[in-house]
Amino acid sequence: MGQRMQAAGGCLIAAVGAGAGLAVWAVNGRDRFQRFEQGPDWSVLYAELPLMVLGGTAATLGLWALGLRPLSRRVRARR
């Protein structure tokens, strides 16, 4: 696998991870904003949302990197 393909794959995986984190966060988004007998809780936007997007990105990139390790070992063994 060439370096350009690895870079493109990493960018694609990062975007998928960010989307997955956003999707997980949005499952009960309306319930997070409205607390019982209180006003809206805006910390959900500036605290939870970025953490979920970054966490999804980090998790998918970590899994992608672990998947590349066996592939790089095969390439080294062929040489």
Coordinates of N, CA, C and O in Angstrom, one line a residue:
M1 N 0.9 -1.2 0.0 CA 0.0 0.0 0.0 C 0.9 1.2 0.0 O 1.8 1.3 0.8
G2 N 0.6 2.2 -0.9 CA 1.5 3.4 -1.0 C 1.2 4.3 0.1 O 0.2 4.3 0.8
Q3 N 2.1 5.3 0.3 CA 1.9 6.3 1.3 C 0.7 7.2 1.1 O 0.1 7.6 2.0
R4 N 0.5 7.5 -0.2 CA -0.7 8.3 -0.5 C -2.0 7.6 -0.1 O -2.9 8.2 0.4
M5 N -2.1 6.3 -0.4 CA -3.3 5.5 0.0 C -3.4 5.4 1.5 O -4.5 5.5 2.0
Q6 N -2.3 5.3 2.2 CA -2.4 5.2 3.6 C -2.9 6.6 4.2 O -3.7 6.6 5.1
A7 N -2.4 7.7 3.7 CA -2.8 9.0 4.1 C -4.3 9.2 3.8 O -5.0 9.7 4.7
A8 N -4.7 8.9 2.6 CA -6.1 9.0 2.3 C -7.0 8.1 3.1 O -8.1 8.6 3.6
G9 N -6.5 6.9 3.4 CA -7.3 6.0 4.3 C -7.4 6.6 5.7 O -8.4 6.5 6.3
G10 N -6.3 7.1 6.2 CA -6.3 7.7 7.5 C -7.3 8.9 7.6 O -8.0 9.0 8.6
C11 N -7.3 9.7 6.6 CA -8.2 10.9 6.6 C -9.6 10.4 6.5 O -10.5 10.9 7.2
L12 N -9.9 9.4 5.7 CA -11.3 8.9 5.6 C -11.7 8.2 6.9 O -12.8 8.4 7.4
I13 N -10.8 7.5 7.5 CA -11.2 6.8 8.8 C -11.4 7.9 9.9 O -12.3 7.7 10.7
A14 N -10.6 8.9 9.9 CA -10.8 10.0 10.9 C -12.2 10.7 10.7 O -12.9 11.0 11.7
A15 N -12.6 10.9 9.4 CA -13.9 11.5 9.2 C -15.0 10.6 9.6 O -16.0 11.0 10.2
V16 N -14.9 9.3 9.3 CA -15.9 8.3 9.8 C -16.0 8.2 11.3 O -17.1 8.2 11.8
G17 N -14.8 8.3 11.9 CA -14.8 8.3 13.4 C -15.5 9.5 14.0 O -16.2 9.4 15.0
A18 N -15.2 10.7 13.4 CA -15.9 11.9 13.9 C -17.4 11.8 13.7 O -18.2 12.2 14.5
G19 N -17.8 11.3 12.5 CA -19.2 11.1 12.3 C -19.9 10.1 13.3 O -21.0 10.3 13.7
A20 N -19.1 9.0 13.6 CA -19.7 8.0 14.5 C -19.8 8.7 15.9 O -20.8 8.4 16.6
G21 N -18.8 9.4 16.3 CA -18.9 10.1 17.6 C -20.1 11.1 17.7 O -20.8 11.2 18.7
L22 N -20.3 11.8 16.6 CA -21.4 12.7 16.5 C -22.7 12.0 16.6 O -23.7 12.4 17.2
A23 N -22.8 10.9 15.9 CA -24.0 10.1 15.9 C -24.3 9.5 17.3 O -25.5 9.5 17.7
V24 N -23.3 9.0 18.0 CA -23.5 8.5 19.3 C -24.0 9.6 20.2 O -24.9 9.4 21.1
W25 N -23.4 10.8 20.1 CA -23.8 11.9 20.9 C -25.2 12.4 20.7 O -26.0 12.8 21.6
A26 N -25.7 12.3 19.4 CA -27.0 12.8 19.0 C -28.1 11.9 19.3 O -29.3 12.3 19.1
V27 N -27.8 10.7 19.9 CA -28.9 9.8 20.1 C -30.0 10.4 21.0 O -31.2 10.3 20.8
N28 N -29.6 10.9 22.2 CA -30.5 11.5 23.1 C -30.2 13.0 23.3 O -30.2 13.5 24.4
G29 N -29.9 13.7 22.2 CA -29.5 15.1 22.3 C -30.5 16.0 22.9 O -30.2 16.9 23.7
R30 N -31.7 15.8 22.6 CA -32.8 16.7 23.1 C -32.9 16.5 24.6 O -33.2 17.5 25.4
D31 N -32.8 15.3 25.1 CA -32.9 15.0 26.6 C -31.7 15.7 27.3 O -31.9 16.0 28.5
R32 N -30.6 15.8 26.7 CA -29.4 16.4 27.4 C -29.6 17.8 27.5 O -29.1 18.4 28.5
F33 N -30.2 18.5 26.6 CA -30.4 20.0 26.7 C -31.4 20.4 27.8 O -31.1 21.3 28.5
Q34 N -32.4 19.7 27.9 CA -33.5 20.1 28.9 C -33.4 19.2 30.1 O -33.6 18.0 30.1
R35 N -33.0 19.8 31.2 CA -32.9 19.1 32.5 C -34.3 19.3 33.2 O -35.0 20.3 32.9
F36 N -34.6 18.5 34.1 CA -35.9 18.6 34.8 C -36.0 19.9 35.6 O -35.2 20.2 36.5
E37 N -37.0 20.7 35.3 CA -37.3 21.9 36.0 C -36.2 22.9 36.0 O -36.0 23.7 36.9
Q38 N -35.4 22.9 34.9 CA -34.3 23.8 34.8 C -34.2 24.3 33.4 O -34.9 23.8 32.5
G39 N -33.4 25.3 33.2 CA -33.2 25.8 31.8 C -32.3 24.9 31.0 O -31.9 23.9 31.5
P40 N -32.0 25.3 29.8 CA -31.2 24.5 29.0 C -29.8 24.4 29.5 O -29.2 25.3 30.1
D41 N -29.1 23.2 29.3 CA -27.8 23.0 29.8 C -26.8 23.1 28.6 O -26.7 22.2 27.9
W42 N -26.2 24.3 28.5 CA -25.3 24.5 27.3 C -24.0 23.9 27.5 O -23.2 23.8 26.5
S43 N -23.6 23.3 28.6 CA -22.3 22.6 28.7 C -22.3 21.4 27.8 O -21.2 20.9 27.5
V44 N -23.5 20.9 27.4 CA -23.5 19.8 26.5 C -22.8 20.1 25.2 O -22.2 19.3 24.6
L45 N -23.0 21.3 24.8 CA -22.4 21.7 23.5 C -20.9 21.9 23.5 O -20.2 21.5 22.7
Y46 N -20.4 22.6 24.6 CA -19.0 22.9 24.6 C -18.2 21.9 25.4 O -16.9 21.9 25.4
A47 N -18.8 20.9 26.0 CA -18.0 19.9 26.8 C -18.2 18.5 26.2 O -17.2 17.8 25.8
E48 N -19.4 18.0 26.1 CA -19.7 16.7 25.6 C -19.5 16.5 24.1 O -18.9 15.5 23.7
L49 N -20.0 17.4 23.3 CA -19.9 17.2 21.9 C -18.5 17.1 21.4 O -18.2 16.2 20.7
P50 N -17.6 18.1 21.7 CA -16.2 17.9 21.2 C -15.5 16.7 21.7 O -14.8 16.0 21.0
L51 N -15.8 16.3 23.0 CA -15.2 15.0 23.5 C -15.7 13.8 22.8 O -14.9 12.9 22.5
M52 N -16.9 13.7 22.4 CA -17.4 12.6 21.6 C -16.9 12.5 20.2 O -16.5 11.5 19.7
V53 N -16.7 13.7 19.6 CA -16.2 13.7 18.2 C -14.7 13.4 18.3 O -14.2 12.5 17.5
L54 N -13.9 13.9 19.2 CA -12.5 13.6 19.3 C -12.3 12.1 19.8 O -11.4 11.5 19.3
G55 N -13.2 11.7 20.6 CA -13.1 10.3 21.1 C -13.4 9.3 20.0 O -12.7 8.3 19.8
G56 N -14.4 9.6 19.1 CA -14.7 8.7 18.0 C -13.5 8.7 17.0 O -13.2 7.7 16.4
T57 N -12.9 9.9 16.8 CA -11.8 10.0 15.8 C -10.6 9.2 16.4 O -10.0 8.5 15.6
A58 N -10.3 9.4 17.6 CA -9.1 8.7 18.2 C -9.3 7.2 18.2 O -8.4 6.4 17.9
A59 N -10.5 6.8 18.5 CA -10.8 5.3 18.6 C -10.6 4.7 17.2 O -10.0 3.6 17.1
T60 N -11.2 5.3 16.2 CA -11.1 4.7 14.9 C -9.7 4.8 14.3 O -9.2 3.8 13.7
L61 N -9.0 5.9 14.6 CA -7.6 5.9 14.1 C -6.7 4.9 14.9 O -5.8 4.3 14.3
G62 N -7.0 4.7 16.1 CA -6.2 3.7 16.9 C -6.5 2.3 16.3 O -5.6 1.5 16.1
L63 N -7.7 2.0 16.0 CA -8.0 0.7 15.4 C -7.4 0.5 14.0 O -7.0 -0.5 13.6
W64 N -7.4 1.6 13.3 CA -6.8 1.6 11.9 C -5.3 1.3 12.0 O -4.8 0.6 11.3
A65 N -4.7 2.0 13.0 CA -3.2 1.8 13.2 C -2.9 0.4 13.6 O -1.9 -0.2 13.1
L66 N -3.7 -0.2 14.4 CA -3.5 -1.6 14.8 C -3.7 -2.5 13.6 O -3.1 -3.6 13.5
G67 N -4.6 -2.2 12.7 CA -4.8 -3.0 11.6 C -3.7 -2.9 10.6 O -3.4 -3.8 9.8
L68 N -3.0 -1.8 10.6 CA -1.9 -1.6 9.7 C -0.6 -2.4 10.1 O 0.2 -2.7 9.3
R69 N -0.5 -2.7 11.4 CA 0.7 -3.4 11.9 C 0.9 -4.7 11.3 O 2.0 -5.0 10.8
P70 N -0.1 -5.6 11.2 CA 0.1 -6.9 10.6 C 0.4 -6.7 9.1 O 1.2 -7.5 8.5
L71 N -0.2 -5.7 8.4 CA 0.0 -5.5 7.0 C 1.5 -5.1 6.8 O 2.1 -5.6 5.8
S72 N 2.0 -4.3 7.6 CA 3.4 -3.9 7.4 C 4.4 -5.0 7.7 O 5.5 -5.1 7.1
R73 N 4.0 -5.9 8.6 CA 4.9 -7.1 8.9 C 4.9 -8.0 7.7 O 6.0 -8.6 7.4
R74 N 3.8 -8.2 7.0 CA 3.8 -9.0 5.8 C 4.7 -8.4 4.7 O 5.4 -9.2 4.0
V75 N 4.6 -7.1 4.6 CA 5.5 -6.5 3.5 C 6.9 -6.6 3.9 O 7.7 -6.9 3.0
R76 N 7.3 -6.5 5.1 CA 8.7 -6.7 5.5 C 9.2 -8.1 5.3 O 10.3 -8.4 5.0
A77 N 8.3 -9.1 5.6 CA 8.6 -10.5 5.4 C 8.9 -10.8 4.0 O 9.7 -11.7 3.7
R78 N 8.2 -10.2 3.0 CA 8.4 -10.5 1.6 C 9.7 -10.0 1.1 O 10.2 -10.5 0.1
R79 N 10.3 -9.0 1.7 CA 11.5 -8.4 1.3 C 12.7 -9.2 1.7 O 13.3 -9.9 1.8

